[in-house]
PDB file of C-alpha atoms and ligand atoms in Angstrom:
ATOM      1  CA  UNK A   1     109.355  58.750  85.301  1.00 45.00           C
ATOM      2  CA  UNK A   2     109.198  58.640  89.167  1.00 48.00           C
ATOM      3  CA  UNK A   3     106.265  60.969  90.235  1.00 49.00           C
ATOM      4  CA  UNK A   4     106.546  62.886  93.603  1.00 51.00           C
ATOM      5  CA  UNK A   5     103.816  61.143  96.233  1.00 53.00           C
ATOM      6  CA  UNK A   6     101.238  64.072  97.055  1.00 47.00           C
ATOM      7  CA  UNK A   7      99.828  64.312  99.971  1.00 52.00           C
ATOM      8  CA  UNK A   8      99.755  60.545  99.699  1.00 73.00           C
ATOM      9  CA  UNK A   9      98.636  58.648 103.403  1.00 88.00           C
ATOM     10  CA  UNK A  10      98.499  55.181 102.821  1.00 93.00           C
ATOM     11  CA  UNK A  11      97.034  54.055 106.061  1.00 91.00           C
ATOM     12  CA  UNK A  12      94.356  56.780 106.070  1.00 93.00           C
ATOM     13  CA  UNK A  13      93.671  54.920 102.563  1.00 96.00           C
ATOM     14  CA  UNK A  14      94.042  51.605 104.206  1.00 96.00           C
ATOM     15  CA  UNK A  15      91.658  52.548 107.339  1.00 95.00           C
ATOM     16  CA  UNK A  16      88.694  53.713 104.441  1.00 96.00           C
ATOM     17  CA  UNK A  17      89.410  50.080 102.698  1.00 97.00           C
ATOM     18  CA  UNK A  18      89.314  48.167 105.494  1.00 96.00           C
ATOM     19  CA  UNK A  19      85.726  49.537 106.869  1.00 93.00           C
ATOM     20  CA  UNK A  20      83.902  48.537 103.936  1.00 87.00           C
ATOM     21  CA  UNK A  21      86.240  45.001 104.046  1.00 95.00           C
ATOM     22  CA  UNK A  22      84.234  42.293 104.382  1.00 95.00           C
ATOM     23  CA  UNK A  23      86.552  39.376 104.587  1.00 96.00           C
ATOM     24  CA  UNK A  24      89.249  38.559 107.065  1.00 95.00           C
ATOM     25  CA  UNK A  25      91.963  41.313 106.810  1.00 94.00           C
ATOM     26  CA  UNK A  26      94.235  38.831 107.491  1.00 93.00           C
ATOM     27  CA  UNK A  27      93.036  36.803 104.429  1.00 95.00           C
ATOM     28  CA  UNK A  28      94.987  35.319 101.706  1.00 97.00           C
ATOM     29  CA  UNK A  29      94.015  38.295  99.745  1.00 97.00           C
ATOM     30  CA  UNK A  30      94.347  40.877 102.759  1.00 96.00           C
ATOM     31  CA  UNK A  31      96.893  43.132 104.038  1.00 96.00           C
ATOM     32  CA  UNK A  32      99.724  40.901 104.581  1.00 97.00           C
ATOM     33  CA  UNK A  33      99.392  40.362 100.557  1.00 98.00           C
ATOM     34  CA  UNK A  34      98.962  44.285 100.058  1.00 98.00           C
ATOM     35  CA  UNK A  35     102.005  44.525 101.879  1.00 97.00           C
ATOM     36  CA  UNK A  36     104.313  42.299 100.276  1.00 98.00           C
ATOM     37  CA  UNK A  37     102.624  43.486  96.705  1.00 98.00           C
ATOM     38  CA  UNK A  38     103.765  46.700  98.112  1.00 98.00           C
ATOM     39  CA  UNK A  39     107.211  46.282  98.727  1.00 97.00           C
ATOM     40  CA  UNK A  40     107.578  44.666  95.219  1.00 98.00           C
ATOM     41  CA  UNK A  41     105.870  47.552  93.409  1.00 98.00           C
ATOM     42  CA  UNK A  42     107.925  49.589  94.891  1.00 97.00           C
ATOM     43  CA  UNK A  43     111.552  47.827  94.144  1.00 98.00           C
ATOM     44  CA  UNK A  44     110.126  47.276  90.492  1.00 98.00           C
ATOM     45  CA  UNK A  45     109.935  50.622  90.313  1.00 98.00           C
ATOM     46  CA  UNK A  46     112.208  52.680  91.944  1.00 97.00           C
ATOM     47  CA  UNK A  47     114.730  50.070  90.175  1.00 98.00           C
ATOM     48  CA  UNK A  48     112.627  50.883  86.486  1.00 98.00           C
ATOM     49  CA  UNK A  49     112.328  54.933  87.424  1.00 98.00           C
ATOM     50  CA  UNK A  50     108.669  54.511  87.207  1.00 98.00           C
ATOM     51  CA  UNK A  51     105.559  55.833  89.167  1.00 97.00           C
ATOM     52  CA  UNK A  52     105.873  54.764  92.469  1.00 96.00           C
ATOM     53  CA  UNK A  53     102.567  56.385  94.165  1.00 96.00           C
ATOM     54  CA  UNK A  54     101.184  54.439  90.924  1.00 98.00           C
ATOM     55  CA  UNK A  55     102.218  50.927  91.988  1.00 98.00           C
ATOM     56  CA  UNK A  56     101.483  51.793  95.936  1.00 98.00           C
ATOM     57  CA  UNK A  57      97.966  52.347  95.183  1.00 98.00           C
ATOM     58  CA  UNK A  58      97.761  49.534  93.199  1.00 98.00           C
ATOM     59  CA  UNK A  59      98.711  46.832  95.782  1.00 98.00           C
ATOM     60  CA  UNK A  60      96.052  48.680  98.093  1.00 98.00           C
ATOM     61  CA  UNK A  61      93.208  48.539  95.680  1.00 98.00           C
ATOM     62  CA  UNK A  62      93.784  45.640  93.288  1.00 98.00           C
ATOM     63  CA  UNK A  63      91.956  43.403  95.939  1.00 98.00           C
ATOM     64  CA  UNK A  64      90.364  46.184  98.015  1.00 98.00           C
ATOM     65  CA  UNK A  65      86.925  44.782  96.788  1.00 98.00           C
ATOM     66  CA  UNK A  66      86.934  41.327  96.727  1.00 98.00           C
ATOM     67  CA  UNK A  67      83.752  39.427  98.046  1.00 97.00           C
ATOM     68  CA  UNK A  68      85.611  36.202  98.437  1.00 97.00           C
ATOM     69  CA  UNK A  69      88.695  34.587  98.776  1.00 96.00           C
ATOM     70  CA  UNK A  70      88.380  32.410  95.687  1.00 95.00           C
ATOM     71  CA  UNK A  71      87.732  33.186  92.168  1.00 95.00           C
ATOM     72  CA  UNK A  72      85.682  37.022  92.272  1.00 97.00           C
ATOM     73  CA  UNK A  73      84.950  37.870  89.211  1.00 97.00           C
ATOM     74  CA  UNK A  74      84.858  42.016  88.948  1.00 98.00           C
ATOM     75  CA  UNK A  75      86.736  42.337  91.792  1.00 98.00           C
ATOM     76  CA  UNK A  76      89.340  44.470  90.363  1.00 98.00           C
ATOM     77  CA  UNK A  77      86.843  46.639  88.482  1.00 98.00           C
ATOM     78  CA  UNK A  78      85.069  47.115  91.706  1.00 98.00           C
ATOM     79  CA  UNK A  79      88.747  48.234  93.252  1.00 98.00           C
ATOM     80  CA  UNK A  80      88.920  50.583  90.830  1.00 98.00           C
ATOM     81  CA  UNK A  81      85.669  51.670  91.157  1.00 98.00           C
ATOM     82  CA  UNK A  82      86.429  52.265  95.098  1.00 98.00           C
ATOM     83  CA  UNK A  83      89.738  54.037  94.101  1.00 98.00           C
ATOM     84  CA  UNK A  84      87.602  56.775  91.751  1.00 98.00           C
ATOM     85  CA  UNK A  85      85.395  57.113  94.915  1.00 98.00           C
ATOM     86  CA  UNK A  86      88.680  58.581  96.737  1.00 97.00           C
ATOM     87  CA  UNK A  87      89.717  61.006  93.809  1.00 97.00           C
ATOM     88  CA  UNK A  88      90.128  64.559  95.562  1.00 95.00           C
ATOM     89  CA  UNK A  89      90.180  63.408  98.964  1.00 94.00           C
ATOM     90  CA  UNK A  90      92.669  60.787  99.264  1.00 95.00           C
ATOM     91  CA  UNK A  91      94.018  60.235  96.319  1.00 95.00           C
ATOM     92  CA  UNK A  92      95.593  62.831  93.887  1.00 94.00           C
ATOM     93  CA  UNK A  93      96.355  61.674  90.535  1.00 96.00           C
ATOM     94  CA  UNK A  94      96.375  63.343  87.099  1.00 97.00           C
ATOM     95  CA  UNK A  95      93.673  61.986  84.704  1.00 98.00           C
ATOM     96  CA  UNK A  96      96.511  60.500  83.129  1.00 98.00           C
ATOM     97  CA  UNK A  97      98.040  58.861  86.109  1.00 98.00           C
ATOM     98  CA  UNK A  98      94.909  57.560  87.682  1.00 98.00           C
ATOM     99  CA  UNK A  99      93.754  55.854  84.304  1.00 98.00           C
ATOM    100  CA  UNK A 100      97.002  53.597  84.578  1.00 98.00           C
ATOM    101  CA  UNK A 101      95.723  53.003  88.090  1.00 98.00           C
ATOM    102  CA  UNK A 102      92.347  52.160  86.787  1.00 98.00           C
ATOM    103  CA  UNK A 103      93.720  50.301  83.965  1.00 98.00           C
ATOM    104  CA  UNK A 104      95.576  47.836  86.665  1.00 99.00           C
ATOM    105  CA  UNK A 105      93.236  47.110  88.713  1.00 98.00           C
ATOM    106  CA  UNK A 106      90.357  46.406  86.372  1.00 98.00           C
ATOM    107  CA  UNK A 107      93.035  43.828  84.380  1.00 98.00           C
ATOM    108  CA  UNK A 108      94.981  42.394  86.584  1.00 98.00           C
ATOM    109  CA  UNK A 109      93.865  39.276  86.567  1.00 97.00           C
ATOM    110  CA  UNK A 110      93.030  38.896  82.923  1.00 97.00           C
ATOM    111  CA  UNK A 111      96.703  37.482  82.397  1.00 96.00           C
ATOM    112  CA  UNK A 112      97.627  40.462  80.445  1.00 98.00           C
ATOM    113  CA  UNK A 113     101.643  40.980  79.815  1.00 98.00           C
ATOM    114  CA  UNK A 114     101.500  43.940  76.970  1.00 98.00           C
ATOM    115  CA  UNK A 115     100.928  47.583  79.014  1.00 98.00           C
ATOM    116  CA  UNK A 116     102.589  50.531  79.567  1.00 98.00           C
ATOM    117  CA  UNK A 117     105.300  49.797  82.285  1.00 98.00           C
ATOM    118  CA  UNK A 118     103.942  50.811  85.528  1.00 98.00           C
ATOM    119  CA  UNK A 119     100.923  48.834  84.732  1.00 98.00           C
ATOM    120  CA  UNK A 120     103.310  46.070  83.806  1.00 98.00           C
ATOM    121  CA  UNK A 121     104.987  46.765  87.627  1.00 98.00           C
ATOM    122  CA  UNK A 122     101.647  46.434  89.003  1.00 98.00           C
ATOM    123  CA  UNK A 123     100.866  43.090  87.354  1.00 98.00           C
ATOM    124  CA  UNK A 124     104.209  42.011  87.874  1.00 98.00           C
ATOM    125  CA  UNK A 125     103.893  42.820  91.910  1.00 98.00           C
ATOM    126  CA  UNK A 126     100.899  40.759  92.280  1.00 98.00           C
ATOM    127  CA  UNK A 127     101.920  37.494  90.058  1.00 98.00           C
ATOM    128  CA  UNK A 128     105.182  37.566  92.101  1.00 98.00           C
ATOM    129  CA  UNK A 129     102.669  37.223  95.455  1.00 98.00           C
ATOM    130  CA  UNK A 130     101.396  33.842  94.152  1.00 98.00           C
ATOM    131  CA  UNK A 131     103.530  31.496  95.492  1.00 98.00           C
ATOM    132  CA  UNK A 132     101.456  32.318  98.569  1.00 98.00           C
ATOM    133  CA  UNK A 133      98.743  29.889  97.501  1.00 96.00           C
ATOM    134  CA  UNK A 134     101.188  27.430  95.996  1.00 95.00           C
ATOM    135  CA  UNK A 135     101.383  28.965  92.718  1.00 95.00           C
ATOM    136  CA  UNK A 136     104.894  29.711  91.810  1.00 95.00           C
ATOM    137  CA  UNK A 137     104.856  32.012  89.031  1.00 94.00           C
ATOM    138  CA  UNK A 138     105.999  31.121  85.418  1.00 96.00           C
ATOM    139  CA  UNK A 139     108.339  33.970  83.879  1.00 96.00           C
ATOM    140  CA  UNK A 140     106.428  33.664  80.759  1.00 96.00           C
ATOM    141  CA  UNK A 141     103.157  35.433  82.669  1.00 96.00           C
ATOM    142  CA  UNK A 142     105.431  37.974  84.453  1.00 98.00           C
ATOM    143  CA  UNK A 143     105.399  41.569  82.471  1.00 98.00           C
ATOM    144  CA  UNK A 144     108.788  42.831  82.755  1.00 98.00           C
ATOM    145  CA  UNK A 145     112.113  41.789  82.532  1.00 98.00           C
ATOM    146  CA  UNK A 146     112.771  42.963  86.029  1.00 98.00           C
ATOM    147  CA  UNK A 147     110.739  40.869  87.362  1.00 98.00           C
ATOM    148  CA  UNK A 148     111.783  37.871  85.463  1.00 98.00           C
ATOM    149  CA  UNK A 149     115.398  38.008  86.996  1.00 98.00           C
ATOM    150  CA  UNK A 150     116.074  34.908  89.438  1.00 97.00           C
ATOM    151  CA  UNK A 151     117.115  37.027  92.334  1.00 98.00           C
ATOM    152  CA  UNK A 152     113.295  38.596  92.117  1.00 98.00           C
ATOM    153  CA  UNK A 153     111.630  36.176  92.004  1.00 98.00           C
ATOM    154  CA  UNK A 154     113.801  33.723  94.547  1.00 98.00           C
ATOM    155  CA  UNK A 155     112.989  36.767  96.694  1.00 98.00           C
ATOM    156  CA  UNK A 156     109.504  37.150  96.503  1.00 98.00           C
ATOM    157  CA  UNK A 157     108.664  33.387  95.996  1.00 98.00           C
ATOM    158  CA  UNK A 158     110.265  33.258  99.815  1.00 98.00           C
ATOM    159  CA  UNK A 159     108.413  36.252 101.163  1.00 98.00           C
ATOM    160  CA  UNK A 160     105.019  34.422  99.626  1.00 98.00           C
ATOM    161  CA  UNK A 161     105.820  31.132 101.237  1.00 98.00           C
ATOM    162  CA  UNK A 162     106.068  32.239 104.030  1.00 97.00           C
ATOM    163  CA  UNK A 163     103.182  34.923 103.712  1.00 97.00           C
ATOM    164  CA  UNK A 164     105.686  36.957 105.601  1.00 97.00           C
ATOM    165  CA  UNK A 165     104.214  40.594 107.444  1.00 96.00           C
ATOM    166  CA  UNK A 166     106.710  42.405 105.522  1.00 97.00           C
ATOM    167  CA  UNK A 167     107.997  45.783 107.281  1.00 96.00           C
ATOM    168  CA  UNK A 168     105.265  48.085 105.296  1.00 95.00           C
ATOM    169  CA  UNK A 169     102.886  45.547 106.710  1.00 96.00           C
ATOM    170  CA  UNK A 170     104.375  46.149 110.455  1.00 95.00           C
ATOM    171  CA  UNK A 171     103.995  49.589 109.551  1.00 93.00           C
ATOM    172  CA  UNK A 172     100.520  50.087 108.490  1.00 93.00           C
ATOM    173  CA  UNK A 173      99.019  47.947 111.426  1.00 92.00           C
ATOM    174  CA  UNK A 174     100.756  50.601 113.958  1.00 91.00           C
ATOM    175  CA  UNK A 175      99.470  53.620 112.717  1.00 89.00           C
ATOM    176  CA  UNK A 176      95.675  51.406 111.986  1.00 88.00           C
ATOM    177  CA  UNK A 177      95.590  51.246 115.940  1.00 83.00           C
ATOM    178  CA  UNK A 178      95.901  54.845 116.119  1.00 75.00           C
ATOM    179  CA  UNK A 179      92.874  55.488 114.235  1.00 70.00           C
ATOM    180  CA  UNK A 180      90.879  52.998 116.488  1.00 60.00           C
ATOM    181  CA  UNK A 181      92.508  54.720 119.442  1.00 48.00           C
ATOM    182  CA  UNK A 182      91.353  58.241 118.538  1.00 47.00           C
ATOM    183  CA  UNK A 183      87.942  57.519 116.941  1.00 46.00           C
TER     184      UNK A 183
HETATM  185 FE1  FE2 B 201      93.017  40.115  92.648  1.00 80.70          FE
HETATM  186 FE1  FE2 B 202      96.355  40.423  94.591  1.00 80.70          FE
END
């Protein structure tokens, strides 16, 4: 069921990630990914009438914590970890809510395909992002059938080619330069 986002302001989220960012923001793993995850999460599922402030959060936190741009092991428990941090401030999920959050980001790269849906969606988001390191992902490790269709993934396969700065991306780096502006 599609939640209402509360009070939900992704680039004062994204400005608190990106202090404590220690690689390149521009990095395979960095906000031009976030971005594109994003815009997938979000098509997944608005088009699957699932939690959308779920899967937004998601693409900002998955990789929120990585060390590295290689293989980081714990680096989605450590998003999560970051995410908790933010509970009551800047993000407001039900328990229930925030556990499929957790859930996401502490599995997502354990290959997983069994979850409730929006966890599926989130999974489903980032696998669809691999092409951008010359992965192209196999339908048998995507979640949901949604995903699996050849018009998604033709679409997102392009978008990770070209590790295109998707609209959202456009977006957040706007209002980020108001932050440096008035701090
Ligand atoms: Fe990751
Ligand atoms: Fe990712």
């Amino acid at each position: 069921m599609v939640e209402e986002f509360i009070e939900l302001n992704l680039e004062a989220i994204l400005h608190r990630i990106l202090k404590g960012y220690p690689l390149d923001p521009n990095g395979v793993h960095g906000m031009s990914h976030w971005a594109r995850v994003y815009e997938t999460g979000q098509r997944l599922a608005a088009g699957l009438n699932e939690d959308l402030e779920v899967a937004a959060l998601f693409a900002l936190f998955h990789d929120s914590r990585r060390v590295n741009e290689r293989i980081d092991y714990g680096h989605g428990q450590r998003g999560a970890d970051f995410a908790a941090t933010l509970r009551g401030s800047l993000i407001h999920l039900s328990d229930d809510r925030f556990e499929r959050l957790y859930f996401a980001c502490v599995h997502h790269t354990d290959g997983m395909t069994e979850a409730d849906p929006i966890i599926q969606i989130c999974w489903d988001s980032d696998r669809l992002d691999l092409a951008r390191v010359g992965v192209f992902p196999s339908p048998w490790l995507l979640c949901t059938e949604a995903a699996k269709k050849p018009e998604m993934m033709e679409w997102a396969n392009r978008r990770a080619l070209q590790r295109e700065c998707v609209p959202a991306y456009h977006q957040w780096a706007e209002k980020l330069g108001e932050f440096k502006i008035s701090e």
